DNA sequence: TCAATATCTCAACACTTATTGAGATGTAAA
DNA sequence: TTTACATCTCAATAAGTGTTGAGATATTGA
């Protein structure tokens, strides 16, 4: 995980709409949610708007999609969030272990 | 911490420039960094650009500033990042404890 | 007071993003 | 085949963002 990628994922989560979407998917668990149900759950009126947000989450690797006939199942990609949290904790947190990670010491 | 606030902070960190700024401040530790040194360290050419990014970080509570005569010392606000990581871990992570936090069960 | 320094504010521009409706595509079922 | 359904793609518009130079403000020192 580097700064660029972390920033990309943070930006993807950095909109209330997308954070709600992601959270709904996490809560849906392994089964995931079809786009339609996701739309009702997060309260986005236009399907095209949701589609747009979903694309951004998929592009950053935080969400995956699997087609089942006509419906698209969306799922949170847990390892991606784990990696992001790990990056924040290691690179951007104030614990003792931090402050000299070395990747880009400048 | 609610969705709106978390999204605001994630968005603030969701630009490579600002994530670098924040990381530089974390690494600077308790002493913090003056704006000028920060500018050199993260390689932003225009002072006005850095000022703009810093404002966004300050507005979300992730960075604080203290004036010392003419120089402005910037510091990472560690508890803010702790709270953000905590939110992500509780609300958006796949551990057993997660999936039914209840705040907004929909 | 005058000059130097640190930082900000402002205005401008190009670029990106969010939202939406309309219509396209693909699947299933009658 | 026709219909219904799920979702996407496209085009348009409004709003927001990033970057910059020019100039303002405030502090310090000669």
JSON list of C-alpha atoms in Angstrom, two decimals, chain A:
[
{"chain": "A", "resi": 1, "resn": "UNK", "atom": "CA", "xyz": [0.00, 0.00, 0.00]},
{"chain": "A", "resi": 2, "resn": "UNK", "atom": "CA", "xyz": [1.42, 3.36, -1.01]},
{"chain": "A", "resi": 3, "resn": "UNK", "atom": "CA", "xyz": [0.26, 6.91, -0.51]},
{"chain": "A", "resi": 4, "resn": "UNK", "atom": "CA", "xyz": [-1.41, 7.13, -3.90]},
{"chain": "A", "resi": 5, "resn": "UNK", "atom": "CA", "xyz": [-3.48, 4.02, -3.46]},
{"chain": "A", "resi": 6, "resn": "UNK", "atom": "CA", "xyz": [-4.42, 4.82, 0.11]},
{"chain": "A", "resi": 7, "resn": "UNK", "atom": "CA", "xyz": [-5.52, 8.29, -0.97]},
{"chain": "A", "resi": 8, "resn": "UNK", "atom": "CA", "xyz": [-7.62, 6.79, -3.74]},
{"chain": "A", "resi": 9, "resn": "UNK", "atom": "CA", "xyz": [-9.45, 4.50, -1.35]},
{"chain": "A", "resi": 10, "resn": "UNK", "atom": "CA", "xyz": [-9.89, 7.21, 1.24]},
{"chain": "A", "resi": 11, "resn": "UNK", "atom": "CA", "xyz": [-11.34, 9.47, -1.40]},
{"chain": "A", "resi": 12, "resn": "UNK", "atom": "CA", "xyz": [-13.70, 6.72, -2.52]},
{"chain": "A", "resi": 13, "resn": "UNK", "atom": "CA", "xyz": [-14.98, 6.38, 1.05]},
{"chain": "A", "resi": 14, "resn": "UNK", "atom": "CA", "xyz": [-14.94, 10.12, 1.56]},
{"chain": "A", "resi": 15, "resn": "UNK", "atom": "CA", "xyz": [-18.45, 10.85, 0.42]},
{"chain": "A", "resi": 16, "resn": "UNK", "atom": "CA", "xyz": [-21.46, 10.26, 2.67]},
{"chain": "A", "resi": 17, "resn": "UNK", "atom": "CA", "xyz": [-23.24, 8.42, -0.12]},
{"chain": "A", "resi": 18, "resn": "UNK", "atom": "CA", "xyz": [-20.38, 6.02, -0.76]},
{"chain": "A", "resi": 19, "resn": "UNK", "atom": "CA", "xyz": [-19.56, 5.52, 2.90]},
{"chain": "A", "resi": 20, "resn": "UNK", "atom": "CA", "xyz": [-23.19, 4.54, 3.47]},
{"chain": "A", "resi": 21, "resn": "UNK", "atom": "CA", "xyz": [-23.07, 2.18, 0.53]},
{"chain": "A", "resi": 22, "resn": "UNK", "atom": "CA", "xyz": [-19.92, 0.57, 1.80]},
{"chain": "A", "resi": 23, "resn": "UNK", "atom": "CA", "xyz": [-21.29, 0.26, 5.29]},
{"chain": "A", "resi": 24, "resn": "UNK", "atom": "CA", "xyz": [-24.49, -1.32, 4.06]},
{"chain": "A", "resi": 25, "resn": "UNK", "atom": "CA", "xyz": [-22.43, -3.89, 2.18]},
{"chain": "A", "resi": 26, "resn": "UNK", "atom": "CA", "xyz": [-20.31, -4.67, 5.21]},
{"chain": "A", "resi": 27, "resn": "UNK", "atom": "CA", "xyz": [-23.44, -5.19, 7.25]},
{"chain": "A", "resi": 28, "resn": "UNK", "atom": "CA", "xyz": [-24.92, -7.39, 4.59]},
{"chain": "A", "resi": 29, "resn": "UNK", "atom": "CA", "xyz": [-22.00, -9.69, 5.21]},
{"chain": "A", "resi": 30, "resn": "UNK", "atom": "CA", "xyz": [-20.79, -12.45, 2.94]},
{"chain": "A", "resi": 31, "resn": "UNK", "atom": "CA", "xyz": [-24.09, -12.71, 1.09]},
{"chain": "A", "resi": 32, "resn": "UNK", "atom": "CA", "xyz": [-23.79, -9.21, -0.26]},
{"chain": "A", "resi": 33, "resn": "UNK", "atom": "CA", "xyz": [-26.66, -7.17, -1.68]},
{"chain": "A", "resi": 34, "resn": "UNK", "atom": "CA", "xyz": [-28.20, -6.74, -5.13]},
{"chain": "A", "resi": 35, "resn": "UNK", "atom": "CA", "xyz": [-27.96, -3.23, -6.50]},
{"chain": "A", "resi": 36, "resn": "UNK", "atom": "CA", "xyz": [-31.67, -2.72, -6.15]},
{"chain": "A", "resi": 37, "resn": "UNK", "atom": "CA", "xyz": [-31.83, -3.50, -2.45]},
{"chain": "A", "resi": 38, "resn": "UNK", "atom": "CA", "xyz": [-28.72, -1.47, -1.89]},
{"chain": "A", "resi": 39, "resn": "UNK", "atom": "CA", "xyz": [-30.47, 1.45, -3.52]},
{"chain": "A", "resi": 40, "resn": "UNK", "atom": "CA", "xyz": [-33.44, 1.22, -1.18]},
{"chain": "A", "resi": 41, "resn": "UNK", "atom": "CA", "xyz": [-31.25, 0.74, 1.83]},
{"chain": "A", "resi": 42, "resn": "UNK", "atom": "CA", "xyz": [-29.05, 3.78, 1.30]},
{"chain": "A", "resi": 43, "resn": "UNK", "atom": "CA", "xyz": [-31.78, 5.94, -0.13]},
{"chain": "A", "resi": 44, "resn": "UNK", "atom": "CA", "xyz": [-30.32, 7.04, -3.41]},
{"chain": "A", "resi": 45, "resn": "UNK", "atom": "CA", "xyz": [-33.21, 8.00, -5.67]},
{"chain": "A", "resi": 46, "resn": "UNK", "atom": "CA", "xyz": [-31.65, 7.48, -9.10]},
{"chain": "A", "resi": 47, "resn": "UNK", "atom": "CA", "xyz": [-30.24, 4.14, -10.15]},
{"chain": "A", "resi": 48, "resn": "UNK", "atom": "CA", "xyz": [-27.71, 5.84, -12.38]},
{"chain": "A", "resi": 49, "resn": "UNK", "atom": "CA", "xyz": [-26.35, 7.76, -9.43]},
{"chain": "A", "resi": 50, "resn": "UNK", "atom": "CA", "xyz": [-25.86, 4.59, -7.43]},
{"chain": "A", "resi": 51, "resn": "UNK", "atom": "CA", "xyz": [-24.25, 2.92, -10.39]},
{"chain": "A", "resi": 52, "resn": "UNK", "atom": "CA", "xyz": [-21.78, 5.76, -10.62]},
{"chain": "A", "resi": 53, "resn": "UNK", "atom": "CA", "xyz": [-20.83, 5.53, -6.94]},
{"chain": "A", "resi": 54, "resn": "UNK", "atom": "CA", "xyz": [-20.56, 1.77, -7.09]},
{"chain": "A", "resi": 55, "resn": "UNK", "atom": "CA", "xyz": [-18.15, 2.02, -9.99]},
{"chain": "A", "resi": 56, "resn": "UNK", "atom": "CA", "xyz": [-15.86, 4.20, -7.96]},
{"chain": "A", "resi": 57, "resn": "UNK", "atom": "CA", "xyz": [-15.86, 1.76, -5.09]},
{"chain": "A", "resi": 58, "resn": "UNK", "atom": "CA", "xyz": [-15.25, -1.17, -7.41]},
{"chain": "A", "resi": 59, "resn": "UNK", "atom": "CA", "xyz": [-12.42, 0.64, -9.18]},
{"chain": "A", "resi": 60, "resn": "UNK", "atom": "CA", "xyz": [-10.56, 1.17, -5.93]},
{"chain": "A", "resi": 61, "resn": "UNK", "atom": "CA", "xyz": [-10.99, -2.46, -4.97]},
{"chain": "A", "resi": 62, "resn": "UNK", "atom": "CA", "xyz": [-13.19, -1.84, -1.94]},
{"chain": "A", "resi": 63, "resn": "UNK", "atom": "CA", "xyz": [-16.24, -3.52, -3.45]},
{"chain": "A", "resi": 64, "resn": "UNK", "atom": "CA", "xyz": [-16.66, -6.49, -5.76]},
{"chain": "A", "resi": 65, "resn": "UNK", "atom": "CA", "xyz": [-19.58, -7.46, -7.94]},
{"chain": "A", "resi": 66, "resn": "UNK", "atom": "CA", "xyz": [-20.85, -10.78, -9.15]},
{"chain": "A", "resi": 67, "resn": "UNK", "atom": "CA", "xyz": [-23.52, -11.15, -11.78]},
{"chain": "A", "resi": 68, "resn": "UNK", "atom": "CA", "xyz": [-26.32, -13.65, -11.11]},
{"chain": "A", "resi": 69, "resn": "UNK", "atom": "CA", "xyz": [-28.57, -13.65, -14.13]},
{"chain": "A", "resi": 70, "resn": "UNK", "atom": "CA", "xyz": [-30.07, -10.17, -14.21]},
{"chain": "A", "resi": 71, "resn": "UNK", "atom": "CA", "xyz": [-29.11, -9.10, -10.76]},
{"chain": "A", "resi": 72, "resn": "UNK", "atom": "CA", "xyz": [-25.73, -7.83, -9.68]},
{"chain": "A", "resi": 73, "resn": "UNK", "atom": "CA", "xyz": [-24.59, -8.85, -6.23]},
{"chain": "A", "resi": 74, "resn": "UNK", "atom": "CA", "xyz": [-22.30, -6.34, -4.54]},
{"chain": "A", "resi": 75, "resn": "UNK", "atom": "CA", "xyz": [-19.99, -7.24, -1.69]},
{"chain": "A", "resi": 76, "resn": "UNK", "atom": "CA", "xyz": [-17.53, -5.42, 0.51]},
{"chain": "A", "resi": 77, "resn": "UNK", "atom": "CA", "xyz": [-13.98, -6.62, -0.02]},
{"chain": "A", "resi": 78, "resn": "UNK", "atom": "CA", "xyz": [-12.88, -7.02, 3.55]},
{"chain": "A", "resi": 79, "resn": "UNK", "atom": "CA", "xyz": [-9.13, -7.44, 2.99]},
{"chain": "A", "resi": 80, "resn": "UNK", "atom": "CA", "xyz": [-9.06, -4.10, 1.21]},
{"chain": "A", "resi": 81, "resn": "UNK", "atom": "CA", "xyz": [-10.44, -2.31, 4.24]},
{"chain": "A", "resi": 82, "resn": "UNK", "atom": "CA", "xyz": [-8.10, -4.25, 6.50]},
{"chain": "A", "resi": 83, "resn": "UNK", "atom": "CA", "xyz": [-5.17, -3.08, 4.41]},
{"chain": "A", "resi": 84, "resn": "UNK", "atom": "CA", "xyz": [-6.37, 0.50, 4.46]},
{"chain": "A", "resi": 85, "resn": "UNK", "atom": "CA", "xyz": [-6.83, 0.52, 8.21]},
{"chain": "A", "resi": 86, "resn": "UNK", "atom": "CA", "xyz": [-3.42, -1.09, 8.52]},
{"chain": "A", "resi": 87, "resn": "UNK", "atom": "CA", "xyz": [-1.86, 1.62, 6.42]},
{"chain": "A", "resi": 88, "resn": "UNK", "atom": "CA", "xyz": [-3.45, 4.38, 8.46]},
{"chain": "A", "resi": 89, "resn": "UNK", "atom": "CA", "xyz": [-2.39, 2.75, 11.70]},
{"chain": "A", "resi": 90, "resn": "UNK", "atom": "CA", "xyz": [1.17, 2.21, 10.59]},
{"chain": "A", "resi": 91, "resn": "UNK", "atom": "CA", "xyz": [1.87, 5.33, 8.59]},
{"chain": "A", "resi": 92, "resn": "UNK", "atom": "CA", "xyz": [-0.42, 7.90, 10.06]},
{"chain": "A", "resi": 93, "resn": "UNK", "atom": "CA", "xyz": [-0.89, 7.01, 13.67]},
{"chain": "A", "resi": 94, "resn": "UNK", "atom": "CA", "xyz": [0.87, 8.20, 16.76]},
{"chain": "A", "resi": 95, "resn": "UNK", "atom": "CA", "xyz": [1.88, 4.96, 18.41]},
{"chain": "A", "resi": 96, "resn": "UNK", "atom": "CA", "xyz": [5.45, 4.31, 19.45]},
{"chain": "A", "resi": 97, "resn": "UNK", "atom": "CA", "xyz": [6.05, 2.05, 16.51]},
{"chain": "A", "resi": 98, "resn": "UNK", "atom": "CA", "xyz": [5.31, 4.99, 14.25]},
{"chain": "A", "resi": 99, "resn": "UNK", "atom": "CA", "xyz": [7.26, 8.03, 13.17]},
{"chain": "A", "resi": 100, "resn": "UNK", "atom": "CA", "xyz": [10.06, 6.30, 11.29]},
{"chain": "A", "resi": 101, "resn": "UNK", "atom": "CA", "xyz": [8.54, 3.81, 8.93]},
{"chain": "A", "resi": 102, "resn": "UNK", "atom": "CA", "xyz": [11.15, 4.65, 6.37]},
{"chain": "A", "resi": 103, "resn": "UNK", "atom": "CA", "xyz": [9.27, 4.28, 3.11]},
{"chain": "A", "resi": 104, "resn": "UNK", "atom": "CA", "xyz": [9.64, 7.91, 2.26]},
{"chain": "A", "resi": 105, "resn": "UNK", "atom": "CA", "xyz": [11.70, 9.48, 4.98]},
{"chain": "A", "resi": 106, "resn": "UNK", "atom": "CA", "xyz": [12.39, 12.72, 3.02]}
]
